[in-house]
Tab-separated table of C-alpha atoms in Angstrom:
chain	number	residue	atom	x	y	z
A	13	MET	CA	2.122	2.828	-6.432
A	14	ARG	CA	5.597	4.068	-6.516
A	15	GLY	CA	7.576	3.950	-9.741
A	16	ASN	CA	11.011	5.438	-10.387
A	17	SER	CA	11.374	9.227	-10.504
A	18	PHE	CA	13.799	11.851	-9.290
A	19	LEU	CA	13.046	13.380	-5.907
A	20	ARG	CA	11.819	16.910	-6.335
A	21	ILE	CA	10.479	19.214	-3.710
A	22	CYS	CA	7.645	21.077	-5.379
A	23	ALA	CA	4.926	23.417	-4.185
A	24	LEU	CA	1.258	23.178	-5.046
A	25	ILE	CA	-0.425	26.565	-4.880
A	26	GLY	CA	-4.168	27.028	-5.092
A	27	VAL	CA	-7.468	27.183	-3.298
A	28	ALA	CA	-9.226	23.936	-2.459
A	29	SER	CA	-12.634	23.583	-4.019
A	30	VAL	CA	-14.894	20.688	-3.202
A	31	ALA	CA	-18.343	20.570	-4.768
A	32	ALA	CA	-21.222	20.403	-2.336
A	33	CYS	CA	-23.475	17.371	-2.504
A	34	GLY	CA	-26.557	17.678	-4.640
A	35	ASN	CA	-29.836	15.913	-3.958
A	36	THR	CA	-29.014	13.418	-1.223
A	37	ALA	CA	-30.780	10.789	0.807
A	38	THR	CA	-30.264	11.650	4.461
A	39	THR	CA	-30.309	9.406	7.506
A	40	GLN	CA	-30.456	11.201	10.863
A	41	PRO	CA	-29.100	9.309	13.863
A	42	ALA	CA	-31.245	9.114	16.970
A	43	GLN	CA	-30.778	11.927	19.478
A	44	SER	CA	-29.367	11.119	22.888
A	45	SER	CA	-32.118	10.947	25.511
A	46	GLY	CA	-29.815	12.084	28.333
A	47	PRO	CA	-29.319	15.709	29.360
A	48	THR	CA	-26.384	17.634	27.879
A	49	SER	CA	-24.704	20.770	29.111
A	50	ALA	CA	-23.903	22.012	25.593
A	51	PRO	CA	-26.520	20.720	23.119
A	52	GLN	CA	-25.379	20.447	19.521
A	53	ALA	CA	-26.549	18.777	16.359
A	54	ALA	CA	-25.777	15.078	16.149
A	55	PRO	CA	-23.489	13.818	13.378
A	56	THR	CA	-25.244	13.020	10.102
A	57	ILE	CA	-24.756	10.695	7.145
A	58	THR	CA	-25.982	11.302	3.591
A	59	SER	CA	-25.517	9.483	0.295
A	60	GLU	CA	-25.546	10.270	-3.411
A	61	PRO	CA	-24.779	8.448	-6.697
A	62	PHE	CA	-21.146	8.636	-7.841
A	63	GLY	CA	-21.089	6.723	-11.138
A	64	GLN	CA	-20.810	3.060	-12.087
A	65	VAL	CA	-18.164	0.337	-12.387
A	66	ASN	CA	-19.009	-2.198	-15.101
A	67	GLY	CA	-22.693	-1.463	-14.586
A	68	THR	CA	-22.538	-1.617	-10.778
A	69	PRO	CA	-23.672	1.651	-9.140
A	70	VAL	CA	-21.187	3.446	-6.894
A	71	SER	CA	-22.312	5.743	-4.085
A	72	ARG	CA	-20.587	8.482	-2.132
A	73	TYR	CA	-21.439	8.797	1.565
A	74	THR	CA	-20.852	11.972	3.562
A	75	LEU	CA	-20.271	11.750	7.318
A	76	ALA	CA	-20.521	15.194	8.934
A	77	ASN	CA	-20.052	16.665	12.393
A	78	GLY	CA	-19.885	20.426	12.830
A	79	GLY	CA	-17.043	21.678	10.622
A	80	LEU	CA	-15.746	18.196	9.801
A	81	ARG	CA	-17.012	16.443	6.680
A	82	VAL	CA	-15.745	13.074	5.375
A	83	ARG	CA	-16.752	11.721	1.966
A	84	ILE	CA	-16.337	7.960	1.426
A	85	LEU	CA	-16.967	5.840	-1.667
A	86	ASP	CA	-18.220	2.270	-1.563
A	87	TYR	CA	-15.785	1.717	-4.441
A	88	GLY	CA	-12.535	0.750	-2.735
A	89	GLY	CA	-13.772	2.172	0.571
A	90	ILE	CA	-12.038	5.349	-0.589
A	91	ILE	CA	-11.879	8.471	1.586
A	92	GLN	CA	-12.420	10.842	-1.332
A	93	SER	CA	-12.287	14.088	0.652
A	94	LEU	CA	-12.127	15.268	4.242
A	95	GLU	CA	-12.877	18.869	5.110
A	96	ALA	CA	-11.512	20.160	8.417
A	97	PRO	CA	-11.324	23.720	9.846
A	98	ASP	CA	-8.047	25.525	10.456
A	99	ARG	CA	-7.261	27.649	13.529
A	100	ARG	CA	-9.419	30.465	12.084
A	101	GLY	CA	-12.375	28.163	11.420
A	102	HIS	CA	-11.856	28.008	7.639
A	103	ALA	CA	-12.510	24.497	6.294
A	104	ASP	CA	-10.349	22.917	3.593
A	105	ASN	CA	-10.100	19.484	2.069
A	106	VAL	CA	-6.985	17.963	3.660
A	107	VAL	CA	-6.691	14.674	1.717
A	108	LEU	CA	-5.673	13.919	-1.866
A	109	GLY	CA	-8.156	12.408	-4.289
A	110	PHE	CA	-9.913	12.631	-7.620
A	111	PRO	CA	-13.045	14.719	-8.286
A	112	THR	CA	-14.807	11.908	-10.184
A	113	LEU	CA	-14.904	8.112	-10.214
A	114	ASP	CA	-13.209	8.130	-13.622
A	115	GLY	CA	-10.005	9.411	-12.036
A	116	TYR	CA	-9.781	6.412	-9.724
A	117	LEU	CA	-10.581	3.971	-12.515
A	118	ALA	CA	-8.010	5.502	-14.872
A	119	SER	CA	-5.250	5.352	-12.246
A	120	ASN	CA	-5.607	1.554	-12.082
A	121	GLY	CA	-3.570	1.292	-15.276
A	122	PHE	CA	-0.550	3.198	-13.945
A	123	ALA	CA	2.561	1.384	-12.708
A	124	SER	CA	2.891	4.139	-10.080
A	125	LYS	CA	-0.747	3.906	-8.980
A	126	PRO	CA	-1.301	6.168	-5.929
A	127	TYR	CA	-4.142	4.282	-4.133
A	128	PHE	CA	-5.603	7.634	-2.990
A	129	GLY	CA	-7.684	7.104	0.168
A	130	ALA	CA	-8.370	3.421	-0.506
A	131	ILE	CA	-8.676	0.278	1.579
A	132	VAL	CA	-5.784	-1.898	0.419
A	133	GLY	CA	-5.599	-5.678	0.728
A	134	ARG	CA	-5.865	-8.636	0.862
A	135	TYR	CA	-2.268	-7.911	1.899
A	136	ALA	CA	-1.279	-4.257	2.320
A	137	ASN	CA	2.326	-3.353	1.475
A	138	ARG	CA	4.781	-5.777	-0.165
A	139	ILE	CA	5.280	-9.525	-0.387
A	140	ALA	CA	8.692	-10.468	-1.796
A	141	LYS	CA	8.448	-11.882	-5.317
A	142	GLY	CA	4.735	-12.453	-4.683
A	143	ALA	CA	5.491	-15.771	-2.972
A	144	PHE	CA	4.861	-17.210	0.493
A	145	THR	CA	4.038	-20.485	2.228
A	146	ILE	CA	1.420	-21.488	4.792
A	147	ASP	CA	1.875	-24.822	6.584
A	148	GLY	CA	4.313	-25.895	3.873
A	149	ALA	CA	1.973	-25.077	0.973
A	150	ALA	CA	3.328	-22.559	-1.551
A	151	PHE	CA	1.247	-19.684	-2.881
A	152	HIS	CA	1.939	-17.100	-5.583
A	153	VAL	CA	0.224	-13.726	-6.007
A	154	PRO	CA	0.690	-11.222	-8.854
A	155	VAL	CA	3.805	-9.040	-8.843
A	156	ASN	CA	3.221	-5.380	-9.641
A	157	ASN	CA	6.071	-3.446	-8.008
A	158	ASN	CA	9.785	-4.029	-8.681
A	159	GLY	CA	9.225	-7.777	-8.952
A	160	ASN	CA	7.192	-7.887	-5.732
A	161	SER	CA	3.482	-7.926	-4.920
A	162	LEU	CA	2.122	-4.616	-3.613
A	163	HIS	CA	-1.252	-3.984	-1.909
A	164	GLY	CA	-2.865	-7.262	-2.900
A	165	GLY	CA	-1.676	-7.463	-6.502
A	166	THR	CA	-2.994	-6.146	-9.782
A	167	SER	CA	-6.644	-6.069	-8.671
A	168	GLY	CA	-6.816	-5.603	-4.927
A	169	PHE	CA	-9.539	-4.510	-2.522
A	170	ASP	CA	-9.121	-0.899	-3.670
A	171	GLN	CA	-10.778	-1.859	-6.979
A	172	LYS	CA	-13.844	-3.590	-5.543
A	173	VAL	CA	-17.346	-2.230	-4.937
A	174	TRP	CA	-18.075	-3.005	-1.297
A	175	GLN	CA	-21.529	-3.611	0.179
A	176	ALA	CA	-22.298	-0.471	2.211
A	177	THR	CA	-24.570	-0.111	5.243
A	178	PRO	CA	-25.020	3.223	7.086
A	179	GLN	CA	-24.600	3.027	10.868
A	180	ASN	CA	-26.418	5.365	13.279
A	181	GLY	CA	-25.753	5.967	16.960
A	182	ALA	CA	-26.735	8.598	19.510
A	183	ASP	CA	-23.397	10.390	19.175
A	184	THR	CA	-21.887	8.795	16.071
A	185	VAL	CA	-22.530	7.977	12.449
A	186	GLY	CA	-20.728	5.359	10.439
A	187	LEU	CA	-20.462	3.391	7.245
A	188	ARG	CA	-19.965	-0.390	7.359
A	189	LEU	CA	-18.398	-1.876	4.238
A	190	ARG	CA	-18.308	-5.617	3.467
A	191	TYR	CA	-16.491	-7.510	0.725
A	192	LEU	CA	-16.404	-11.255	0.085
A	193	SER	CA	-13.075	-12.237	-1.482
A	194	PRO	CA	-13.396	-15.699	-3.030
A	195	ALA	CA	-10.746	-18.369	-2.541
A	196	GLY	CA	-8.032	-17.977	-5.165
A	197	GLU	CA	-8.684	-14.297	-5.870
A	198	MET	CA	-5.283	-12.824	-6.744
A	199	GLY	CA	-3.834	-16.196	-5.753
A	200	TYR	CA	-4.718	-15.932	-2.051
A	201	PRO	CA	-6.070	-19.047	-0.332
A	202	GLY	CA	-9.356	-19.143	1.545
A	203	THR	CA	-12.621	-17.283	1.111
A	204	LEU	CA	-12.146	-14.079	3.108
A	205	THR	CA	-15.073	-12.055	4.443
A	206	ALA	CA	-13.708	-8.563	5.101
A	207	THR	CA	-15.422	-5.640	6.817
A	208	VAL	CA	-14.276	-2.063	7.295
A	209	THR	CA	-16.326	0.388	9.343
A	210	TYR	CA	-15.731	4.140	9.340
A	211	THR	CA	-17.235	5.933	12.374
A	212	LEU	CA	-17.312	9.688	13.023
A	213	ASP	CA	-18.140	10.986	16.510
A	214	ARG	CA	-18.957	14.361	18.069
A	215	ASP	CA	-15.300	14.916	18.996
A	216	ASP	CA	-14.149	14.822	15.359
A	217	ARG	CA	-12.614	11.374	15.748
A	218	LEU	CA	-12.699	9.130	12.694
A	219	THR	CA	-12.379	5.488	13.744
A	220	ILE	CA	-11.553	2.760	11.221
A	221	ASP	CA	-12.349	-0.789	12.356
A	222	TYR	CA	-11.082	-3.672	10.225
A	223	GLY	CA	-12.406	-7.233	10.503
A	224	ALA	CA	-12.034	-10.490	8.588
A	225	THR	CA	-12.756	-14.199	8.791
A	226	THR	CA	-11.673	-17.061	6.530
A	227	ASP	CA	-12.636	-20.648	5.723
A	228	ALA	CA	-9.018	-21.736	5.094
A	229	PRO	CA	-5.595	-20.587	6.343
A	230	THR	CA	-4.581	-17.367	4.601
A	231	VAL	CA	-2.710	-14.110	5.169
A	232	VAL	CA	-4.387	-10.756	5.703
A	233	ASN	CA	-3.127	-7.229	6.295
A	234	LEU	CA	-5.585	-4.359	5.791
A	235	THR	CA	-5.008	-0.620	5.952
A	236	ASN	CA	-6.247	2.703	4.616
A	237	HIS	CA	-4.073	4.607	2.144
A	238	THR	CA	-5.186	8.215	2.633
A	239	TYR	CA	-2.707	10.963	1.708
A	240	TRP	CA	-2.831	13.915	4.112
A	241	ASN	CA	-1.922	17.551	3.524
A	242	LEU	CA	-3.012	19.577	6.548
A	243	SER	CA	-2.351	22.883	4.784
A	244	GLY	CA	-5.078	21.926	2.310
A	245	GLU	CA	-5.242	19.555	-0.644
A	246	SER	CA	-4.148	22.306	-3.054
A	247	GLY	CA	-1.673	23.815	-0.599
A	248	LEU	CA	2.097	24.057	-0.372
A	249	GLY	CA	2.872	20.408	0.251
A	250	ILE	CA	3.910	18.564	3.390
A	251	TYR	CA	7.651	19.235	3.826
A	252	ASP	CA	7.106	21.938	6.477
A	253	GLU	CA	4.623	19.842	8.435
A	254	LYS	CA	6.023	18.351	11.630
A	255	LEU	CA	5.756	14.604	12.147
A	256	THR	CA	6.105	12.583	15.331
A	257	LEU	CA	6.198	8.776	15.250
A	258	ASN	CA	5.941	6.689	18.415
A	259	ALA	CA	8.679	4.357	17.209
A	260	ASP	CA	12.277	3.795	18.287
A	261	ARG	CA	12.884	1.244	15.506
A	262	TYR	CA	12.065	0.687	11.857
A	263	THR	CA	12.443	-2.135	9.324
A	264	PRO	CA	15.231	-1.354	6.810
A	265	THR	CA	14.726	-2.628	3.261
A	266	ASP	CA	16.744	-3.804	0.298
A	267	ALA	CA	16.815	-1.969	-3.027
A	268	THR	CA	13.375	-3.375	-3.940
A	269	GLN	CA	11.893	-2.160	-0.619
A	270	ILE	CA	11.596	-5.607	0.942
A	271	PRO	CA	12.557	-5.732	4.663
A	272	THR	CA	15.928	-7.262	5.473
A	273	GLY	CA	14.501	-8.671	8.717
A	274	GLN	CA	16.473	-6.250	10.881
A	275	LEU	CA	14.753	-3.982	13.411
A	276	ALA	CA	17.062	-0.970	13.328
A	277	GLU	CA	17.266	1.900	15.805
A	278	VAL	CA	16.090	5.257	14.439
A	279	LYS	CA	18.402	7.236	16.731
A	280	GLY	CA	21.057	9.093	14.774
A	281	THR	CA	19.335	8.520	11.413
A	282	PRO	CA	16.907	10.512	9.223
A	283	MET	CA	14.264	8.020	10.392
A	284	ASP	CA	14.175	9.521	13.886
A	285	PHE	CA	10.765	11.166	14.357
A	286	THR	CA	10.565	10.519	18.094
A	287	THR	CA	10.269	14.299	18.525
A	288	PRO	CA	8.362	16.678	16.198
A	289	THR	CA	10.467	17.071	13.059
A	290	ALA	CA	9.752	18.805	9.754
A	291	ILE	CA	9.266	16.151	7.084
A	292	GLY	CA	11.571	17.989	4.696
A	293	ALA	CA	14.358	18.509	7.235
A	294	ARG	CA	16.354	15.400	6.274
A	295	ILE	CA	14.526	13.977	3.271
A	296	THR	CA	17.417	14.738	0.894
A	297	ASP	CA	20.084	13.158	3.132
A	298	ALA	CA	22.295	10.642	1.332
A	299	ASP	CA	20.965	7.738	3.353
A	300	PRO	CA	20.605	4.390	1.519
A	301	GLN	CA	17.140	3.839	3.012
A	302	LEU	CA	15.906	7.189	1.699
A	303	MET	CA	17.463	6.465	-1.660
A	304	ASN	CA	15.676	3.093	-1.922
A	305	GLY	CA	12.315	4.847	-1.741
A	306	GLN	CA	13.437	8.225	-3.141
A	307	GLY	CA	12.252	9.703	0.141
A	308	TYR	CA	10.381	8.230	3.107
A	309	ASP	CA	8.652	4.941	2.299
A	310	LEU	CA	9.362	2.666	5.262
A	311	ASN	CA	7.681	0.793	8.077
A	312	TRP	CA	8.215	1.966	11.657
A	313	VAL	CA	7.884	-0.460	14.596
A	314	LEU	CA	5.479	1.121	17.058
A	315	ASN	CA	6.448	1.233	20.725
A	316	ARG	CA	3.935	-1.116	22.291
A	317	GLY	CA	5.725	-4.084	23.863
A	318	ASP	CA	3.244	-6.952	24.095
A	319	ASP	CA	0.278	-4.604	24.403
A	320	THR	CA	-2.376	-5.055	21.704
A	321	SER	CA	-4.580	-2.125	22.734
A	322	LEU	CA	-4.734	1.317	21.126
A	323	VAL	CA	-1.389	3.114	21.422
A	324	PRO	CA	-0.185	6.446	19.991
A	325	ALA	CA	1.176	6.007	16.481
A	326	ALA	CA	1.684	9.405	14.836
A	327	THR	CA	1.085	13.124	15.175
A	328	VAL	CA	1.213	15.673	12.346
A	329	GLU	CA	1.236	19.433	12.927
A	330	ASP	CA	0.902	22.085	10.226
A	331	PRO	CA	2.399	25.402	11.421
A	332	ALA	CA	0.660	27.431	8.702
A	333	SER	CA	-2.955	26.360	9.274
A	334	GLY	CA	-2.698	25.185	12.872
A	335	ARG	CA	-4.323	21.877	11.927
A	336	THR	CA	-3.228	18.762	13.785
A	337	LEU	CA	-3.749	15.067	13.215
A	338	THR	CA	-3.129	12.299	15.724
A	339	MET	CA	-3.384	8.552	15.181
A	340	ARG	CA	-3.780	5.721	17.654
A	341	THR	CA	-3.861	2.105	16.573
A	342	THR	CA	-3.871	-1.544	17.604
A	343	GLN	CA	-1.526	-2.357	14.713
A	344	PRO	CA	2.183	-3.162	15.284
A	345	GLY	CA	3.562	-0.867	12.575
A	346	ILE	CA	3.029	2.258	10.528
A	347	GLN	CA	4.248	2.864	6.980
A	348	PHE	CA	5.169	6.512	6.425
A	349	TYR	CA	5.244	7.453	2.747
A	350	SER	CA	6.078	11.038	1.748
A	351	GLY	CA	4.464	11.016	-1.705
A	352	ASN	CA	7.784	10.543	-3.503
A	353	PHE	CA	6.376	9.129	-6.728
A	354	LEU	CA	3.708	11.740	-7.401
A	355	THR	CA	4.936	13.164	-10.690
A	356	GLY	CA	2.200	15.556	-11.790
A	357	ALA	CA	0.355	12.817	-13.708
A	358	TYR	CA	-2.738	13.108	-11.480
A	359	THR	CA	-5.094	16.071	-11.195
A	360	GLY	CA	-6.817	16.351	-7.813
A	361	THR	CA	-10.166	17.562	-6.559
A	362	SER	CA	-9.094	21.216	-6.718
A	363	GLY	CA	-7.861	20.960	-10.313
A	364	HIS	CA	-4.171	21.062	-9.365
A	365	ALA	CA	-1.576	18.466	-10.386
A	366	TYR	CA	-0.111	16.422	-7.549
A	367	ARG	CA	3.672	16.467	-7.473
A	368	GLN	CA	6.222	15.085	-5.043
A	369	GLY	CA	5.410	15.955	-1.462
A	370	ALA	CA	1.790	16.880	-2.223
A	371	GLY	CA	0.676	14.564	0.574
A	372	LEU	CA	1.860	11.987	3.083
A	373	ALA	CA	0.427	8.561	3.846
A	374	LEU	CA	0.437	7.063	7.338
A	375	GLU	CA	-0.599	3.432	6.873
A	376	THR	CA	-1.154	1.613	10.172
A	377	GLN	CA	-0.591	-2.071	9.436
A	378	HIS	CA	1.508	-5.188	9.974
A	379	PHE	CA	5.055	-5.212	8.674
A	380	PRO	CA	5.840	-5.621	4.962
A	381	ASP	CA	6.582	-9.177	3.804
A	382	SER	CA	5.584	-10.657	7.163
A	383	PRO	CA	4.566	-14.018	5.612
A	384	ASN	CA	8.269	-14.524	4.767
A	385	HIS	CA	9.582	-13.305	8.143
A	386	PRO	CA	8.473	-15.612	10.963
A	387	GLU	CA	10.177	-13.265	13.433
A	388	PHE	CA	7.671	-10.502	12.541
A	389	PRO	CA	4.154	-10.364	14.067
A	390	THR	CA	2.114	-12.981	12.223
A	391	THR	CA	-0.374	-12.102	9.499
A	392	THR	CA	-1.730	-15.656	9.185
A	393	LEU	CA	-5.463	-16.013	9.756
A	394	ASN	CA	-6.965	-19.442	10.377
A	395	PRO	CA	-10.569	-20.661	10.314
A	396	GLY	CA	-12.263	-19.914	13.613
A	397	GLN	CA	-10.114	-16.825	14.195
A	398	THR	CA	-11.209	-13.212	13.665
A	399	TYR	CA	-8.868	-10.582	12.308
A	400	HIS	CA	-9.598	-7.283	14.059
A	401	GLN	CA	-7.634	-4.023	14.000
A	402	THR	CA	-8.590	-0.434	14.851
A	403	THR	CA	-7.125	2.954	14.008
A	404	VAL	CA	-8.472	6.214	15.478
A	405	ILE	CA	-7.744	9.511	13.708
A	406	GLN	CA	-8.275	12.764	15.593
A	407	LEU	CA	-8.426	16.101	13.764
A	408	GLY	CA	-7.888	19.347	15.655
A	409	THR	CA	-6.132	22.702	15.740
A	410	GLU	CA	-3.550	24.472	17.868
């Protein structure tokens, strides 16, 4: 995802343009039978063809509520676009992505693959040297990033066509995705049945529920890799956007971006986002951790104690558009990546090249390399257990 390049702060100028869906098959959710004080149309879900992968059809599903519209592919579970209104009611696409399936397929061959909007797994983030043990048994998975394994290896969940099922509720619509990962795929033990459900409600909340079961001990760490730019996908980049992270500590890394095992305090460092701070304010500081990732590409330890319920994770505010994004999650960590290795090699949905700082990723997940750090929250999943994590994303304006 992230090869070597010099850090450059660049602007992307343009007007976002997302093609409207053509002939679609529409499923209307049932209307609530109870009285409402302010009746409004229920959220809807539609679908349309979006190409093929090795002869397997790919579909694009659109979840819509008022001015919010989310387009999701059953290939990789990718959030391909998300249109949200600004403070004046003007809707723009606020996530990075490709206009066609071919763009996603072509990016699979890049060493600095961006994983735009995708579900990543079986293990999100890095595993040192692609090696780990479970109950004394050694396992090896493909290395694809500075001698380490990143996001499941060379052919992770982002490259699979998932089985998709629309979900309808009185006040919500959703898309349930299921993928069966056979034992030994990418070197991981156990047959893993993974599900990811995207749900959009009337309050413009997008909930992502992750689930998994296994028939043998394995490791699992799932997340979504959407890149956000609240000024608009073709806008001026994310360095002026203000970020808040509910984290007093982070996990420092070595030169290959593998955690040292330390949980370091953010206070007094460029990693302190405990109050709203412009992303570009300290990104060029001569801090070794920023230099390792050529910008922000680290895991923050969320303030949650022993609580496993939803807690605040991140808030992003865009002064120009007035758009806001808040995240809550059950996960223990969040990887903040500031798009450091976007070099202009990818052309997005608006026809503009994505350069450094074109978008930011906020990946709620377990810590990197947890299988090799027993002091970190465990990512081991055993038969009879159910992996379950939830992240709720709220779009709004101020």
